[in-house]
């Protein structure tokens, strides 16, 4: 059976006046199921509220567009009300309850990537809603709800039946939602557009890595992430994850070409990608990207909290470490060709600007 790594767009799962929820389907992107990866996207219109929910999977959220407010409640902790904006990354461990609200004219769009090893469905998030027509209250009898919260039957019926929406609703503009609290972002959010750069290559590209060093909650989530931006016509060096991690990549902006090479030197993917597409690179497969004129940016998760990558070009590549004689024999070339090969790409760069 051929391995299908083709990039895919998400499908709408539900929505209404307040916004929509989209997800990538394991039936269309089999690597989601095979790698136990979930991917979804939330889009909220003005006054749209994503009702409180928790998930069966740990996730990393990345704000693609707009600004708004997020409520986060870790198990046995107080609610954190956080102002969120484009470029924010948020680690969401098991058991966290969240809600999301947009009070701006611009649509708020949030990407969710995570692992589904312990989820109910491989390759798909399952959310459990606290309220709404599909909330947990609707499943319990009025007797159970009344006894659990010490409420009379009339109040219980109001609680259970008043909210007819599910998942996402649009609240009245007159309702005053909680204001973000100063200091609540600390330890929960890293803005990848403002954070110190882990890699910065002039006219090449820039990387911000989300790991346990700059966001400790990543350790509880169990995987890391990064935001990579490369300039027009620049190349990201061929490389692979050398700690058996999967690379899940969402194209944030721009466009470009991607090639992936697997076992036996077989090119398993050659495609053109643009904003909105998602694809997965299997363990140990080598991937490289070249940006179009408008550049290329992507947000990825790697299924280990502190990933280790091996790049196959540049001063630190494995080619530089191997002895000249081994390379000559391995490539079956003369010393002059080996020397020319070794003498190129002598910097530590992993991004290569176009040649003049």
CSV table of N, CA and C in Angstrom, one decimal, residues 55-131:
chain,number,residue,atom,x,y,z
A,55,UNK,N,-10.6,18.0,26.7
A,55,UNK,CA,-10.3,17.1,25.6
A,55,UNK,C,-9.7,15.8,26.1
A,56,UNK,N,-9.8,14.7,25.3
A,56,UNK,CA,-9.2,13.5,25.6
A,56,UNK,C,-7.7,13.4,25.2
A,57,UNK,N,-7.1,14.5,24.7
A,57,UNK,CA,-5.8,14.6,24.2
A,57,UNK,C,-5.1,15.8,24.6
A,58,UNK,N,-3.7,15.8,24.9
A,58,UNK,CA,-3.0,17.0,25.1
A,58,UNK,C,-2.8,17.7,23.8
A,59,UNK,N,-2.7,19.0,23.8
A,59,UNK,CA,-2.6,19.8,22.6
A,59,UNK,C,-1.6,21.0,22.7
A,60,UNK,N,-1.2,21.5,21.6
A,60,UNK,CA,-0.6,22.9,21.6
A,60,UNK,C,-1.5,23.7,20.7
A,61,UNK,N,-1.9,24.9,21.2
A,61,UNK,CA,-2.8,25.8,20.4
A,61,UNK,C,-1.9,26.9,19.9
A,62,UNK,N,-2.1,27.3,18.7
A,62,UNK,CA,-1.4,28.4,18.0
A,62,UNK,C,-2.4,29.4,17.4
A,63,UNK,N,-2.3,30.7,17.8
A,63,UNK,CA,-3.2,31.7,17.2
A,63,UNK,C,-2.7,32.1,15.9
A,64,UNK,N,-3.5,31.8,14.9
A,64,UNK,CA,-3.2,32.1,13.5
A,64,UNK,C,-3.6,33.5,13.1
A,65,UNK,N,-4.7,34.0,13.7
A,65,UNK,CA,-5.2,35.3,13.2
A,65,UNK,C,-6.1,35.9,14.3
A,66,UNK,N,-6.1,37.2,14.4
A,66,UNK,CA,-6.9,37.9,15.3
A,66,UNK,C,-6.4,38.0,16.8
A,67,UNK,N,-7.3,38.4,17.6
A,67,UNK,CA,-7.0,38.5,19.1
A,67,UNK,C,-8.3,38.2,19.8
A,68,UNK,N,-8.2,37.8,21.1
A,68,UNK,CA,-9.3,37.5,21.9
A,68,UNK,C,-9.0,37.2,23.3
A,69,UNK,N,-9.8,36.3,23.9
A,69,UNK,CA,-9.6,35.9,25.3
A,69,UNK,C,-9.7,34.4,25.4
A,70,UNK,N,-8.9,33.8,26.2
A,70,UNK,CA,-9.0,32.4,26.5
A,70,UNK,C,-9.1,32.2,28.0
A,71,UNK,N,-10.0,31.3,28.4
A,71,UNK,CA,-10.0,30.9,29.8
A,71,UNK,C,-9.4,29.5,30.0
A,72,UNK,N,-8.5,29.3,30.9
A,72,UNK,CA,-7.8,28.0,31.1
A,72,UNK,C,-7.9,27.7,32.6
A,73,UNK,N,-8.4,26.4,32.8
A,73,UNK,CA,-8.4,25.9,34.2
A,73,UNK,C,-7.7,24.6,34.2
A,74,UNK,N,-6.6,24.6,34.9
A,74,UNK,CA,-5.9,23.3,35.1
A,74,UNK,C,-6.5,22.6,36.3
A,75,UNK,N,-6.4,21.2,36.3
A,75,UNK,CA,-7.1,20.5,37.4
A,75,UNK,C,-6.7,21.0,38.7
A,76,UNK,N,-7.8,21.2,39.5
A,76,UNK,CA,-7.7,21.7,40.9
A,76,UNK,C,-7.0,23.1,41.0
A,77,UNK,N,-7.1,23.9,40.0
A,77,UNK,CA,-6.5,25.2,40.0
A,77,UNK,C,-7.5,26.3,39.7
A,78,UNK,N,-7.2,27.5,39.9
A,78,UNK,CA,-8.0,28.6,39.6
A,78,UNK,C,-8.0,29.0,38.1
A,79,UNK,N,-9.1,29.6,37.6
A,79,UNK,CA,-9.1,30.0,36.2
A,79,UNK,C,-8.1,31.0,35.9
A,80,UNK,N,-7.5,30.9,34.8
A,80,UNK,CA,-6.6,31.9,34.2
A,80,UNK,C,-7.3,32.5,33.0
A,81,UNK,N,-7.5,33.8,33.0
A,81,UNK,CA,-8.1,34.5,31.9
A,81,UNK,C,-7.0,35.3,31.1
A,82,UNK,N,-6.8,34.8,29.9
A,82,UNK,CA,-5.6,35.3,29.2
A,82,UNK,C,-6.0,36.0,27.9
A,83,UNK,N,-5.3,37.1,27.7
A,83,UNK,CA,-5.5,37.8,26.4
A,83,UNK,C,-4.6,37.1,25.4
A,84,UNK,N,-5.2,36.7,24.3
A,84,UNK,CA,-4.4,36.0,23.2
A,84,UNK,C,-4.4,36.9,22.0
A,85,UNK,N,-3.3,36.6,21.2
A,85,UNK,CA,-3.2,37.4,19.9
A,85,UNK,C,-2.4,36.5,18.9
A,86,UNK,N,-2.3,37.0,17.7
A,86,UNK,CA,-1.6,36.3,16.6
A,86,UNK,C,-0.2,36.0,17.1
A,87,UNK,N,0.2,34.7,16.8
A,87,UNK,CA,1.5,34.3,17.2
A,87,UNK,C,1.7,33.6,18.5
A,88,UNK,N,0.6,33.6,19.3
A,88,UNK,CA,0.6,33.0,20.7
A,88,UNK,C,0.6,31.5,20.5
A,89,UNK,N,1.4,30.8,21.3
A,89,UNK,CA,1.4,29.4,21.5
A,89,UNK,C,1.0,29.0,22.9
A,90,UNK,N,0.1,28.1,23.1
A,90,UNK,CA,-0.4,27.7,24.4
A,90,UNK,C,-0.3,26.2,24.6
A,91,UNK,N,0.3,25.7,25.6
A,91,UNK,CA,0.4,24.3,25.9
A,91,UNK,C,-0.8,23.9,26.7
A,92,UNK,N,-1.6,22.9,26.3
A,92,UNK,CA,-2.8,22.4,26.9
A,92,UNK,C,-2.7,21.0,27.3
A,93,UNK,N,-2.3,20.7,28.6
A,93,UNK,CA,-2.1,19.3,29.0
A,93,UNK,C,-3.5,18.6,29.2
A,94,UNK,N,-3.4,17.3,29.5
A,94,UNK,CA,-4.6,16.5,29.8
A,94,UNK,C,-5.3,17.2,31.0
A,95,UNK,N,-6.7,17.1,30.9
A,95,UNK,CA,-7.5,17.6,32.0
A,95,UNK,C,-7.8,19.1,32.0
A,96,UNK,N,-7.2,19.9,31.2
A,96,UNK,CA,-7.4,21.3,31.2
A,96,UNK,C,-8.7,21.6,30.6
A,97,UNK,N,-9.5,22.6,31.2
A,97,UNK,CA,-10.7,23.0,30.7
A,97,UNK,C,-10.5,24.4,30.1
A,98,UNK,N,-11.0,24.6,28.9
A,98,UNK,CA,-10.8,25.9,28.2
A,98,UNK,C,-12.1,26.5,27.6
A,99,UNK,N,-12.1,27.8,27.5
A,99,UNK,CA,-13.1,28.4,26.7
A,99,UNK,C,-12.4,29.6,25.9
A,100,UNK,N,-13.0,30.0,24.8
A,100,UNK,CA,-12.3,30.9,23.9
A,100,UNK,C,-13.4,31.9,23.4
A,101,UNK,N,-13.0,33.2,23.4
A,101,UNK,CA,-14.0,34.3,23.1
A,101,UNK,C,-13.3,35.3,22.2
A,102,UNK,N,-14.1,35.8,21.2
A,102,UNK,CA,-13.6,36.9,20.3
A,102,UNK,C,-14.5,38.1,20.5
A,103,UNK,N,-13.9,39.2,20.9
A,103,UNK,CA,-14.7,40.4,21.0
A,103,UNK,C,-14.2,41.5,20.0
A,104,UNK,N,-13.5,41.0,19.0
A,104,UNK,CA,-12.9,41.9,18.0
A,104,UNK,C,-13.7,41.7,16.7
A,105,UNK,N,-13.5,42.7,15.8
A,105,UNK,CA,-14.2,42.6,14.5
A,105,UNK,C,-13.5,41.5,13.6
A,106,UNK,N,-12.2,41.4,13.8
A,106,UNK,CA,-11.4,40.4,13.0
A,106,UNK,C,-11.7,39.0,13.5
A,107,UNK,N,-11.9,38.0,12.6
A,107,UNK,CA,-12.1,36.6,13.0
A,107,UNK,C,-10.9,36.1,13.8
A,108,UNK,N,-11.1,35.4,14.9
A,108,UNK,CA,-10.1,34.8,15.7
A,108,UNK,C,-10.0,33.3,15.2
A,109,UNK,N,-8.8,33.0,14.8
A,109,UNK,CA,-8.5,31.6,14.3
A,109,UNK,C,-7.4,31.0,15.1
A,110,UNK,N,-7.7,29.8,15.7
A,110,UNK,CA,-6.7,29.1,16.5
A,110,UNK,C,-6.5,27.7,16.0
A,111,UNK,N,-5.3,27.3,15.8
A,111,UNK,CA,-4.9,25.9,15.4
A,111,UNK,C,-4.6,25.1,16.6
A,112,UNK,N,-5.1,23.8,16.6
A,112,UNK,CA,-4.8,22.8,17.6
A,112,UNK,C,-4.1,21.6,17.0
A,113,UNK,N,-2.9,21.3,17.6
A,113,UNK,CA,-2.2,20.1,17.2
A,113,UNK,C,-1.9,19.3,18.4
A,114,UNK,N,-2.0,18.0,18.3
A,114,UNK,CA,-1.7,17.2,19.5
A,114,UNK,C,-1.7,15.7,19.3
A,115,UNK,N,-1.4,14.9,20.3
A,115,UNK,CA,-1.3,13.5,20.2
A,115,UNK,C,-2.6,12.8,20.7
A,116,UNK,N,-3.0,11.7,20.1
A,116,UNK,CA,-4.2,11.0,20.5
A,116,UNK,C,-4.0,9.6,21.0
A,117,UNK,N,-2.8,9.3,21.5
A,117,UNK,CA,-2.4,8.0,21.9
A,117,UNK,C,-3.4,7.5,23.0
A,118,UNK,N,-3.9,8.3,23.8
A,118,UNK,CA,-4.8,7.9,24.9
A,118,UNK,C,-6.3,8.4,24.6
A,119,UNK,N,-6.5,8.9,23.4
A,119,UNK,CA,-7.8,9.4,23.0
A,119,UNK,C,-8.7,8.2,22.6
A,120,UNK,N,-10.0,8.6,22.5
A,120,UNK,CA,-11.0,7.6,22.1
A,120,UNK,C,-10.9,7.2,20.7
A,121,UNK,N,-10.4,8.1,19.8
A,121,UNK,CA,-10.3,7.8,18.4
A,121,UNK,C,-8.9,8.2,17.9
A,122,UNK,N,-8.2,7.2,17.4
A,122,UNK,CA,-6.9,7.5,16.9
A,122,UNK,C,-6.9,8.5,15.7
A,123,UNK,N,-6.1,9.6,15.9
A,123,UNK,CA,-6.1,10.6,14.8
A,123,UNK,C,-7.2,11.7,14.9
A,124,UNK,N,-7.9,11.7,16.0
A,124,UNK,CA,-9.0,12.6,16.1
A,124,UNK,C,-9.2,13.1,17.6
A,125,UNK,N,-9.4,14.4,17.8
A,125,UNK,CA,-9.7,14.8,19.1
A,125,UNK,C,-11.2,14.6,19.5
A,126,UNK,N,-11.4,14.2,20.7
A,126,UNK,CA,-12.8,14.1,21.2
A,126,UNK,C,-12.9,15.2,22.4
A,127,UNK,N,-13.8,16.1,22.2
A,127,UNK,CA,-14.0,17.2,23.2
A,127,UNK,C,-15.3,16.8,24.0
A,128,UNK,N,-15.2,17.1,25.3
A,128,UNK,CA,-16.3,16.9,26.2
A,128,UNK,C,-16.8,18.3,26.7
A,129,UNK,N,-18.0,18.6,26.4
A,129,UNK,CA,-18.5,20.0,26.7
A,129,UNK,C,-19.2,20.0,28.0
A,130,UNK,N,-18.9,21.1,28.8
A,130,UNK,CA,-19.5,21.3,30.1
A,130,UNK,C,-20.9,21.8,30.0
A,131,UNK,N,-21.2,22.5,28.9
A,131,UNK,CA,-22.6,23.1,28.8
A,131,UNK,C,-23.0,23.0,27.3
